Amino acid sequence: MATRAIAFWATFLWPFLMTTPSISGSFPTPEGLRPCAPGDPVATIEARVASKLGGEFLNCFQSGRRIATPSAAKRVWMPVEYAFAIALQGQSYTLADLDNLLSKVKDQWSGFDPLSKQFKDNYTAKLNELLRCSGLNKRATIDSVKPVLVAIAPIHDKFYVVTSIRIYAFRSNGVNVETKKVNADAVVLRGSRLIRLTIQRTLSEPTDVTEVQAEIDKWAKMVAQG
């Protein structure tokens, strides 16, 4: 969650980020997205985080569609959707390692009821409720609000996927603003390496959740077959 918060704040610090992340060769492009522009601020932060964690930043992708994001300095037009690929440290992984990692992820989310389970028939209604609450927030905070777990998909075709909704709070132009994003994270066994894939989209419609889930599923399958 800290990584996502750092990446989110990078969107407002772009004038001060001068380095460009190194990109390791070619990598499958998620459907509907394109490689990030050189020097993209969010990609820069993701690359730095990957390096600190001992991983390898592989590539960054973004949508052509953009959204105006309020900033303390000025309004910045940012991609509605981002995608990242990071190789985990080590090169001798097996399906057993992937299964073990999935077990740890389930433990980490053990205190969260899946959105689809908790609300069942009211699933879409809950998404709409989250969307209606977007905008100004009376609380002054820079922390991301507790994420909402949507689903944890079991290992299939050498990968698993965790989908969640992240609510970020930040201060802009003297007011507190919230933005909501749907996150789909997949860990893929590609040969003997584990690759972490992330697709993050600004949440504006309930269908964004299922669309991002479909995107990460297709992308993960391409990576696994690579």
Coordinates of N, CA and C in Angstrom, one line a residue:
M1 N 0.8 -1.2 0.0 CA 0.0 0.0 0.0 C 0.9 1.2 0.0
A2 N 2.0 1.2 0.7 CA 2.9 2.3 0.7 C 3.4 2.6 -0.6
T3 N 3.7 1.6 -1.4 CA 4.2 1.8 -2.8 C 3.2 2.6 -3.6
R4 N 1.9 2.2 -3.5 CA 0.9 2.8 -4.3 C 0.7 4.3 -3.9
A5 N 0.9 4.5 -2.5 CA 0.7 5.9 -2.0 C 1.9 6.8 -2.6
I6 N 3.1 6.2 -2.6 CA 4.2 6.9 -3.1 C 4.0 7.3 -4.6
A7 N 3.6 6.2 -5.3 CA 3.4 6.5 -6.8 C 2.3 7.5 -7.0
F8 N 1.3 7.5 -6.2 CA 0.2 8.5 -6.3 C 0.7 9.9 -6.1
W9 N 1.5 10.1 -5.0 CA 2.0 11.4 -4.7 C 3.0 11.9 -5.8
A10 N 3.6 11.0 -6.5 CA 4.6 11.4 -7.5 C 3.9 12.2 -8.6
T11 N 2.6 12.0 -8.8 CA 1.9 12.7 -9.9 C 1.9 14.2 -9.6
F12 N 2.1 14.6 -8.4 CA 2.1 16.0 -8.1 C 3.5 16.6 -7.9
L13 N 4.5 15.7 -8.1 CA 5.9 16.2 -7.9 C 6.7 16.1 -9.2
W14 N 6.0 16.0 -10.3 CA 6.7 15.7 -11.6 C 7.7 16.8 -12.0
P15 N 7.5 18.1 -11.6 CA 8.5 19.1 -12.0 C 9.9 18.8 -11.4
F16 N 9.9 18.1 -10.2 CA 11.1 17.9 -9.5 C 11.8 16.5 -9.7
L17 N 11.2 15.7 -10.5 CA 11.7 14.4 -10.8 C 12.4 14.4 -12.1
M18 N 13.7 14.3 -12.1 CA 14.5 14.5 -13.3 C 15.1 13.2 -13.9
T19 N 15.1 12.1 -13.1 CA 15.7 10.9 -13.5 C 14.7 10.0 -14.3
T20 N 15.2 9.2 -15.2 CA 14.4 8.3 -16.0 C 14.7 6.9 -15.7
P21 N 13.7 6.0 -15.4 CA 14.0 4.6 -15.0 C 14.5 3.8 -16.2
S22 N 15.4 2.9 -15.8 CA 15.9 2.0 -16.9 C 14.9 0.9 -17.2
I23 N 14.7 0.6 -18.4 CA 13.8 -0.4 -18.8 C 14.4 -1.6 -19.4
S24 N 14.2 -2.8 -18.9 CA 14.9 -4.0 -19.3 C 14.2 -4.6 -20.5
G25 N 14.7 -4.3 -21.7 CA 14.2 -5.0 -22.9 C 12.8 -4.8 -23.2
S26 N 12.2 -5.7 -24.1 CA 10.8 -5.6 -24.4 C 10.0 -6.4 -23.4
F27 N 8.7 -6.1 -23.3 CA 7.8 -6.7 -22.4 C 6.4 -6.6 -23.0
P28 N 5.6 -7.6 -22.8 CA 4.2 -7.6 -23.3 C 3.5 -6.4 -22.9
T29 N 2.8 -5.7 -23.8 CA 2.0 -4.5 -23.4 C 0.5 -4.9 -23.1
P30 N 0.0 -4.4 -22.0 CA -1.4 -4.7 -21.6 C -2.3 -4.1 -22.7
E31 N -3.4 -4.8 -23.0 CA -4.3 -4.4 -24.0 C -4.9 -3.1 -23.7
G32 N -4.8 -2.2 -24.7 CA -5.4 -0.9 -24.6 C -4.5 0.2 -24.0
L33 N -3.3 -0.2 -23.6 CA -2.3 0.7 -23.1 C -1.1 0.9 -24.0
R34 N -0.2 1.8 -23.6 CA 1.0 2.0 -24.4 C 2.1 2.3 -23.4
P35 N 3.4 2.2 -23.9 CA 4.5 2.4 -23.0 C 4.5 3.9 -22.5
C36 N 4.9 4.0 -21.2 CA 5.0 5.4 -20.6 C 6.0 6.2 -21.3
A37 N 5.8 7.5 -21.3 CA 6.7 8.4 -21.9 C 8.0 8.5 -21.2
P38 N 9.1 8.8 -21.8 CA 10.4 8.9 -21.1 C 10.3 9.9 -20.0
G39 N 10.9 9.6 -18.9 CA 10.8 10.5 -17.7 C 9.5 10.6 -17.0
D40 N 8.6 9.7 -17.3 CA 7.3 9.7 -16.6 C 7.5 9.7 -15.1
P41 N 6.9 10.6 -14.3 CA 7.2 10.7 -12.9 C 6.7 9.5 -12.1
V42 N 5.6 8.9 -12.4 CA 5.1 7.7 -11.7 C 6.0 6.5 -12.0
A43 N 6.4 6.4 -13.2 CA 7.3 5.3 -13.6 C 8.7 5.4 -12.8
T44 N 9.1 6.7 -12.7 CA 10.4 7.0 -12.0 C 10.3 6.5 -10.5
I45 N 9.2 6.8 -9.9 CA 9.0 6.4 -8.5 C 8.9 4.9 -8.4
E46 N 8.2 4.2 -9.2 CA 8.1 2.8 -9.2 C 9.4 2.1 -9.4
A47 N 10.2 2.7 -10.3 CA 11.6 2.1 -10.6 C 12.5 2.3 -9.3
R48 N 12.4 3.4 -8.6 CA 13.2 3.6 -7.4 C 12.7 2.6 -6.3
V49 N 11.4 2.4 -6.2 CA 10.9 1.5 -5.2 C 11.4 0.1 -5.5
A50 N 11.3 -0.3 -6.7 CA 11.7 -1.7 -7.1 C 13.2 -1.9 -6.8
S51 N 14.0 -0.9 -7.1 CA 15.4 -1.0 -6.8 C 15.7 -1.1 -5.3
K52 N 15.0 -0.4 -4.5 CA 15.2 -0.4 -3.1 C 14.8 -1.8 -2.5
L53 N 13.8 -2.4 -3.1 CA 13.4 -3.7 -2.7 C 14.2 -4.9 -3.3
G54 N 15.2 -4.6 -4.1 CA 16.0 -5.6 -4.7 C 15.4 -6.2 -6.0
G55 N 14.3 -5.6 -6.5 CA 13.6 -6.1 -7.7 C 14.2 -5.4 -8.9
E56 N 13.6 -5.8 -10.1 CA 14.0 -5.2 -11.3 C 12.8 -4.6 -12.0
F57 N 12.8 -3.3 -12.2 CA 11.8 -2.6 -12.9 C 11.8 -3.0 -14.4
L58 N 10.7 -3.5 -14.9 CA 10.7 -4.0 -16.3 C 10.1 -3.0 -17.3
N59 N 8.9 -2.5 -16.9 CA 8.3 -1.5 -17.8 C 7.1 -0.8 -17.2
C60 N 6.7 0.3 -17.8 CA 5.6 1.0 -17.4 C 4.7 1.3 -18.6
F61 N 3.4 1.3 -18.4 CA 2.4 1.5 -19.4 C 1.3 2.4 -18.9
Q62 N 0.7 3.1 -19.8 CA -0.4 4.1 -19.5 C -1.4 4.2 -20.5
S63 N -2.6 4.7 -20.2 CA -3.7 4.9 -21.1 C -3.5 6.2 -21.8
G64 N -4.1 6.3 -23.0 CA -4.1 7.5 -23.7 C -5.1 8.5 -23.2
R65 N -6.2 8.0 -22.5 CA -7.2 8.8 -21.9 C -6.6 9.4 -20.6
R66 N -6.9 10.7 -20.4 CA -6.4 11.4 -19.3 C -7.5 12.1 -18.4
I67 N -7.1 12.4 -17.2 CA -8.0 13.0 -16.3 C -7.3 14.2 -15.6
A68 N -8.0 15.3 -15.4 CA -7.4 16.4 -14.7 C -7.3 16.2 -13.2
T69 N -6.1 16.3 -12.7 CA -5.9 16.0 -11.3 C -5.5 17.3 -10.6
P70 N -6.2 17.7 -9.5 CA -5.9 18.9 -8.8 C -4.5 18.9 -8.2
S71 N -3.8 19.9 -8.2 CA -2.4 20.0 -7.6 C -2.3 21.3 -6.9
A72 N -1.4 21.3 -5.9 CA -1.2 22.5 -5.1 C -0.6 23.6 -6.0
A73 N 0.1 23.3 -7.1 CA 0.7 24.2 -7.9 C -0.2 24.6 -9.1
K74 N -0.6 23.5 -9.8 CA -1.5 23.7 -11.0 C -2.2 22.4 -11.3
R75 N -3.2 22.5 -12.2 CA -3.9 21.3 -12.6 C -3.1 20.5 -13.6
V76 N -2.9 19.2 -13.3 CA -2.1 18.4 -14.1 C -3.0 17.3 -14.8
W77 N -2.8 17.1 -16.1 CA -3.6 16.0 -16.8 C -2.7 14.7 -16.7
M78 N -3.3 13.7 -16.0 CA -2.6 12.5 -15.8 C -3.4 11.3 -16.5
P79 N -2.7 10.2 -16.9 CA -3.4 9.1 -17.5 C -4.4 8.5 -16.5
V80 N -5.5 8.1 -17.0 CA -6.6 7.5 -16.2 C -6.1 6.1 -15.6
E81 N -5.2 5.5 -16.4 CA -4.8 4.1 -16.0 C -3.2 4.0 -16.2
Y82 N -2.6 3.3 -15.2 CA -1.2 3.0 -15.3 C -1.1 1.4 -15.1
A83 N 0.0 0.9 -15.6 CA 0.4 -0.5 -15.4 C 1.9 -0.6 -15.3
F84 N 2.3 -1.5 -14.4 CA 3.7 -1.6 -14.1 C 4.1 -3.1 -14.0
A85 N 5.3 -3.4 -14.4 CA 5.8 -4.8 -14.3 C 7.2 -4.7 -13.6
I86 N 7.3 -5.5 -12.5 CA 8.5 -5.6 -11.7 C 8.8 -7.1 -11.5
A87 N 10.1 -7.4 -11.7 CA 10.6 -8.8 -11.5 C 11.0 -8.9 -10.0
L88 N 10.6 -9.9 -9.3 CA 11.0 -10.1 -7.9 C 12.4 -10.6 -7.9
Q89 N 13.1 -10.3 -6.8 CA 14.5 -10.8 -6.6 C 14.5 -12.3 -6.7
G90 N 15.6 -12.8 -7.4 CA 15.7 -14.3 -7.4 C 15.3 -14.8 -8.8
Q91 N 15.9 -16.0 -9.2 CA 15.6 -16.6 -10.5 C 15.4 -18.1 -10.5
S92 N 15.0 -18.6 -9.3 CA 14.8 -20.1 -9.2 C 13.5 -20.4 -8.6
Y93 N 12.4 -19.7 -9.0 CA 11.1 -20.0 -8.4 C 10.4 -21.1 -9.1
T94 N 9.5 -21.7 -8.3 CA 8.6 -22.8 -8.8 C 7.2 -22.5 -8.5
L95 N 6.2 -23.3 -8.9 CA 4.8 -23.1 -8.6 C 4.6 -23.2 -7.1
A96 N 5.4 -24.0 -6.4 CA 5.3 -24.1 -4.9 C 5.6 -22.7 -4.3
D97 N 6.6 -22.0 -4.8 CA 6.9 -20.7 -4.3 C 5.7 -19.7 -4.5
L98 N 5.1 -19.8 -5.7 CA 4.0 -19.0 -6.0 C 2.8 -19.3 -5.1
D99 N 2.6 -20.5 -4.8 CA 1.5 -20.9 -3.9 C 1.8 -20.4 -2.5
N100 N 3.0 -20.5 -2.1 CA 3.4 -20.0 -0.7 C 3.2 -18.5 -0.6
L101 N 3.5 -17.8 -1.7 CA 3.3 -16.4 -1.7 C 1.9 -16.0 -1.6
L102 N 1.0 -16.8 -2.4 CA -0.4 -16.5 -2.3 C -1.0 -16.8 -0.9
S103 N -0.5 -17.7 -0.2 CA -0.9 -18.0 1.2 C -0.6 -16.8 2.1
K104 N 0.6 -16.3 1.9 CA 1.0 -15.1 2.7 C 0.1 -13.9 2.4
V105 N -0.2 -13.7 1.1 CA -1.1 -12.6 0.7 C -2.5 -12.8 1.3
K106 N -3.0 -14.0 1.3 CA -4.3 -14.2 2.0 C -4.3 -13.9 3.4
D107 N -3.1 -14.2 4.1 CA -3.0 -13.9 5.5 C -3.0 -12.4 5.7
Q108 N -2.3 -11.7 4.9 CA -2.3 -10.2 5.0 C -3.6 -9.6 4.8
W109 N -4.5 -10.2 4.0 CA -5.8 -9.7 3.8 C -6.9 -10.3 4.7
S110 N -6.4 -11.1 5.7 CA -7.4 -11.9 6.5 C -8.4 -11.0 7.2
G111 N -8.0 -9.7 7.5 CA -8.9 -8.9 8.2 C -9.9 -8.1 7.4
F112 N -9.8 -8.4 6.1 CA -10.7 -7.7 5.1 C -11.7 -8.6 4.5
D113 N -13.0 -8.3 4.6 CA -14.0 -9.1 3.9 C -14.1 -8.7 2.5
P114 N -14.1 -9.7 1.6 CA -14.2 -9.3 0.1 C -15.4 -8.5 -0.2
L115 N -15.3 -7.5 -1.0 CA -16.4 -6.6 -1.3 C -17.6 -7.5 -1.9
S116 N -17.2 -8.4 -2.8 CA -18.3 -9.2 -3.5 C -19.0 -10.1 -2.5
K117 N -18.3 -10.5 -1.4 CA -18.9 -11.4 -0.4 C -19.7 -10.6 0.6
Q118 N -19.1 -9.5 1.0 CA -19.7 -8.7 2.0 C -21.0 -8.0 1.6
F119 N -21.1 -7.6 0.3 CA -22.3 -6.9 -0.1 C -23.1 -7.7 -1.1
K120 N -22.6 -8.7 -1.6 CA -23.3 -9.6 -2.5 C -24.2 -8.9 -3.5
D121 N -25.5 -8.9 -3.4 CA -26.4 -8.3 -4.4 C -26.2 -6.8 -4.4
N122 N -25.6 -6.2 -3.3 CA -25.5 -4.7 -3.2 C -24.1 -4.3 -3.7
Y123 N -23.4 -5.2 -4.4 CA -22.0 -4.9 -4.9 C -21.9 -3.6 -5.7
T124 N -22.8 -3.5 -6.7 CA -22.8 -2.3 -7.5 C -23.2 -1.1 -6.7
A125 N -24.2 -1.3 -5.8 CA -24.6 -0.1 -5.0 C -23.5 0.4 -4.1
K126 N -22.6 -0.5 -3.6 CA -21.5 -0.1 -2.8 C -20.5 0.7 -3.6
L127 N -20.2 0.2 -4.8 CA -19.3 1.0 -5.7 C -19.8 2.4 -6.0
N128 N -21.1 2.5 -6.2 CA -21.7 3.8 -6.5 C -21.6 4.7 -5.2
E129 N -21.7 4.1 -4.1 CA -21.6 4.8 -2.8 C -20.2 5.4 -2.7
L130 N -19.2 4.6 -3.0 CA -17.8 5.0 -2.9 C -17.6 6.2 -3.9
L131 N -18.2 6.1 -5.1 CA -18.0 7.1 -6.1 C -18.7 8.4 -5.6
R132 N -19.9 8.3 -5.0 CA -20.6 9.5 -4.6 C -19.8 10.3 -3.5
C133 N -19.0 9.6 -2.8 CA -18.3 10.2 -1.6 C -17.0 10.8 -2.1
S134 N -16.7 10.7 -3.4 CA -15.5 11.4 -3.9 C -15.5 12.9 -3.8
G135 N -14.4 13.5 -3.8 CA -14.4 15.0 -3.7 C -13.8 15.5 -2.5
L136 N -14.3 16.6 -1.9 CA -13.8 17.2 -0.7 C -14.0 16.4 0.5
N137 N -13.0 16.4 1.4 CA -13.1 15.6 2.6 C -12.7 16.5 3.8
K138 N -13.5 16.5 4.8 CA -13.2 17.4 5.9 C -12.0 17.0 6.7
R139 N -11.5 15.8 6.6 CA -10.4 15.4 7.4 C -9.1 15.8 6.7
A140 N -8.2 16.3 7.4 CA -6.9 16.7 6.9 C -5.9 15.5 7.1
T141 N -5.6 14.9 6.0 CA -4.7 13.7 6.1 C -4.0 13.5 4.7
I142 N -2.8 12.9 4.8 CA -2.1 12.5 3.5 C -2.0 11.0 3.4
D143 N -2.7 10.3 4.3 CA -2.6 8.8 4.3 C -3.7 8.2 3.4
S144 N -3.4 7.1 2.8 CA -4.4 6.4 2.1 C -5.4 5.7 3.1
V145 N -6.7 5.8 2.8 CA -7.7 5.1 3.6 C -7.5 3.6 3.5
K146 N -8.0 2.9 4.5 CA -8.0 1.4 4.5 C -8.5 0.9 3.2
P147 N -7.8 0.1 2.4 CA -8.3 -0.4 1.2 C -9.5 -1.4 1.3
V148 N -10.2 -1.5 0.3 CA -11.4 -2.4 0.2 C -11.0 -3.6 -0.7
L149 N -11.0 -4.8 -0.1 CA -10.7 -6.0 -0.9 C -11.9 -6.4 -1.8
V150 N -11.6 -6.5 -3.1 CA -12.7 -7.0 -4.0 C -12.6 -8.5 -4.1
A151 N -11.4 -9.0 -4.4 CA -11.3 -10.5 -4.6 C -9.9 -10.9 -4.7
I152 N -9.6 -12.2 -4.3 CA -8.4 -12.8 -4.4 C -8.6 -14.1 -5.3
A153 N -8.1 -14.0 -6.5 CA -8.3 -15.1 -7.5 C -7.2 -16.2 -7.3
P154 N -7.5 -17.4 -7.2 CA -6.5 -18.5 -7.0 C -5.6 -18.6 -8.2
I155 N -4.5 -19.4 -8.0 CA -3.6 -19.6 -9.0 C -4.2 -20.3 -10.2
H156 N -4.0 -19.7 -11.4 CA -4.6 -20.2 -12.6 C -3.6 -19.8 -13.8
D157 N -3.2 -20.8 -14.6 CA -2.2 -20.5 -15.6 C -1.0 -19.8 -15.1
K158 N -0.5 -20.3 -13.9 CA 0.7 -19.8 -13.3 C 0.7 -18.4 -12.8
F159 N -0.5 -17.9 -12.4 CA -0.5 -16.6 -11.7 C -1.8 -16.5 -10.9
Y160 N -1.7 -15.6 -9.9 CA -2.9 -15.3 -9.1 C -3.1 -13.7 -9.2
V161 N -4.3 -13.3 -8.8 CA -4.7 -11.9 -8.9 C -5.4 -11.4 -7.7
V162 N -5.0 -10.2 -7.2 CA -5.6 -9.6 -6.0 C -6.2 -8.3 -6.5
T163 N -7.5 -8.1 -6.4 CA -8.2 -6.9 -6.8 C -8.7 -6.1 -5.6
S164 N -8.4 -4.8 -5.5 CA -8.8 -4.0 -4.4 C -9.2 -2.6 -4.9
I165 N -9.8 -1.8 -4.0 CA -10.1 -0.4 -4.3 C -9.3 0.4 -3.2
R166 N -8.5 1.3 -3.7 CA -7.7 2.2 -2.8 C -8.3 3.6 -2.8
I167 N -8.5 4.1 -1.6 CA -9.0 5.5 -1.4 C -7.8 6.3 -0.9
Y168 N -7.4 7.3 -1.7 CA -6.3 8.2 -1.3 C -6.8 9.5 -0.9
A169 N -6.2 10.1 0.1 CA -6.5 11.4 0.6 C -5.3 12.3 0.5
F170 N -5.4 13.5 0.0 CA -4.3 14.4 -0.1 C -4.8 15.9 0.0
R171 N -3.9 16.8 0.3 CA -4.3 18.2 0.4 C -3.9 18.9 -0.9
S172 N -4.8 19.7 -1.5 CA -4.6 20.4 -2.7 C -5.3 21.7 -2.6
N173 N -4.5 22.8 -2.9 CA -5.1 24.2 -3.0 C -5.8 24.5 -1.7
G174 N -5.3 24.0 -0.6 CA -5.8 24.4 0.7 C -7.0 23.5 1.2
V175 N -7.4 22.5 0.4 CA -8.5 21.7 0.7 C -8.1 20.2 0.7
N176 N -8.8 19.4 1.3 CA -8.5 17.9 1.3 C -9.4 17.2 0.3
V177 N -8.7 16.4 -0.5 CA -9.4 15.8 -1.7 C -9.2 14.3 -1.6
E178 N -10.2 13.5 -2.0 CA -10.0 12.1 -2.0 C -10.1 11.6 -3.5
T179 N -9.4 10.6 -3.8 CA -9.5 10.0 -5.1 C -9.5 8.5 -4.9
K180 N -10.3 7.8 -5.7 CA -10.4 6.4 -5.6 C -9.9 5.6 -6.8
K181 N -9.2 4.6 -6.6 CA -8.6 3.8 -7.7 C -8.8 2.3 -7.5
V182 N -9.0 1.6 -8.6 CA -9.1 0.2 -8.5 C -7.7 -0.4 -8.9
N183 N -7.2 -1.3 -8.1 CA -5.9 -1.9 -8.2 C -6.1 -3.4 -8.5
A184 N -5.4 -3.9 -9.5 CA -5.4 -5.3 -9.8 C -3.9 -5.7 -9.8
D185 N -3.5 -6.5 -8.9 CA -2.1 -7.0 -8.8 C -2.0 -8.5 -9.1
A186 N -1.2 -8.8 -10.0 CA -1.0 -10.2 -10.3 C 0.5 -10.6 -10.1
V187 N 0.7 -11.8 -9.6 CA 2.1 -12.3 -9.5 C 2.1 -13.6 -10.4
V188 N 3.1 -13.5 -11.4 CA 3.1 -14.5 -12.4 C 4.4 -15.3 -12.4
L189 N 4.4 -16.6 -12.6 CA 5.6 -17.4 -12.7 C 5.9 -17.5 -14.2
R190 N 7.0 -16.8 -14.6 CA 7.4 -16.8 -15.9 C 8.8 -17.5 -16.0
G191 N 8.7 -18.8 -16.5 CA 9.9 -19.6 -16.4 C 10.3 -19.9 -15.0
S192 N 11.4 -19.4 -14.5 CA 11.7 -19.6 -13.1 C 11.8 -18.2 -12.3
R193 N 11.1 -17.2 -12.9 CA 11.1 -15.9 -12.3 C 9.7 -15.5 -11.9
L194 N 9.5 -14.7 -10.8 CA 8.3 -14.2 -10.4 C 8.2 -12.7 -10.9
I195 N 7.1 -12.4 -11.6 CA 6.9 -11.1 -12.1 C 5.6 -10.5 -11.4
R196 N 5.7 -9.3 -10.8 CA 4.6 -8.7 -10.3 C 4.0 -7.7 -11.3
L197 N 2.8 -7.8 -11.6 CA 2.1 -6.9 -12.5 C 1.0 -6.1 -11.8
T198 N 0.9 -4.9 -12.1 CA -0.1 -4.0 -11.5 C -0.8 -3.2 -12.5
I199 N -2.1 -3.1 -12.4 CA -2.9 -2.2 -13.3 C -3.7 -1.4 -12.3
Q200 N -3.6 -0.1 -12.4 CA -4.4 0.8 -11.5 C -5.1 1.8 -12.4
R201 N -6.4 2.0 -12.1 CA -7.3 2.9 -12.9 C -8.1 3.7 -11.9
T202 N -8.2 5.0 -12.3 CA -9.1 5.9 -11.5 C -10.5 5.4 -11.6
L203 N -11.1 5.2 -10.4 CA -12.5 4.6 -10.4 C -13.5 5.7 -10.6
S204 N -14.3 5.5 -11.7 CA -15.3 6.5 -12.1 C -16.6 5.8 -12.3
E205 N -16.6 4.5 -12.7 CA -17.8 3.7 -12.9 C -17.6 2.4 -12.3
P206 N -18.7 1.7 -11.8 CA -18.7 0.4 -11.3 C -18.0 -0.6 -12.2
T207 N -18.2 -0.4 -13.5 CA -17.7 -1.4 -14.5 C -16.1 -1.3 -14.6
D208 N -15.5 -0.2 -14.0 CA -14.1 -0.1 -14.0 C -13.5 -1.4 -13.3
V209 N -14.1 -1.9 -12.3 CA -13.5 -3.0 -11.6 C -13.4 -4.2 -12.4
T210 N -14.5 -4.6 -13.1 CA -14.5 -5.8 -13.9 C -13.6 -5.7 -15.1
E211 N -13.6 -4.4 -15.7 CA -12.7 -4.2 -16.8 C -11.3 -4.3 -16.5
V212 N -10.9 -3.8 -15.4 CA -9.5 -3.9 -14.9 C -9.1 -5.4 -14.6
Q213 N -10.1 -6.1 -14.0 CA -9.8 -7.5 -13.8 C -9.6 -8.3 -15.1
A214 N -10.4 -8.0 -16.1 CA -10.2 -8.6 -17.4 C -8.9 -8.3 -18.0
E215 N -8.5 -7.0 -17.8 CA -7.2 -6.6 -18.4 C -6.0 -7.3 -17.7
I216 N -6.0 -7.4 -16.4 CA -4.9 -8.0 -15.7 C -4.8 -9.5 -16.0
D217 N -6.0 -10.1 -16.2 CA -6.0 -11.5 -16.5 C -5.4 -11.8 -17.9
K218 N -5.7 -11.0 -18.9 CA -5.1 -11.1 -20.2 C -3.6 -10.9 -20.2
W219 N -3.3 -9.8 -19.5 CA -1.8 -9.5 -19.4 C -1.0 -10.5 -18.8
A220 N -1.5 -11.1 -17.6 CA -0.8 -12.1 -16.9 C -0.6 -13.4 -17.7
K221 N -1.6 -13.7 -18.5 CA -1.5 -14.9 -19.4 C -0.4 -14.7 -20.4
M222 N -0.4 -13.5 -21.0 CA 0.7 -13.2 -22.0 C 2.1 -13.3 -21.3
V223 N 2.2 -12.8 -20.1 CA 3.5 -12.8 -19.5 C 3.9 -14.2 -19.1
A224 N 2.9 -15.0 -18.6 CA 3.2 -16.4 -18.2 C 3.7 -17.2 -19.4
Q225 N 3.1 -16.9 -20.6 CA 3.5 -17.7 -21.8 C 4.8 -17.2 -22.4
G226 N 5.3 -16.0 -21.9 CA 6.5 -15.4 -22.6 C 7.7 -16.3 -22.5

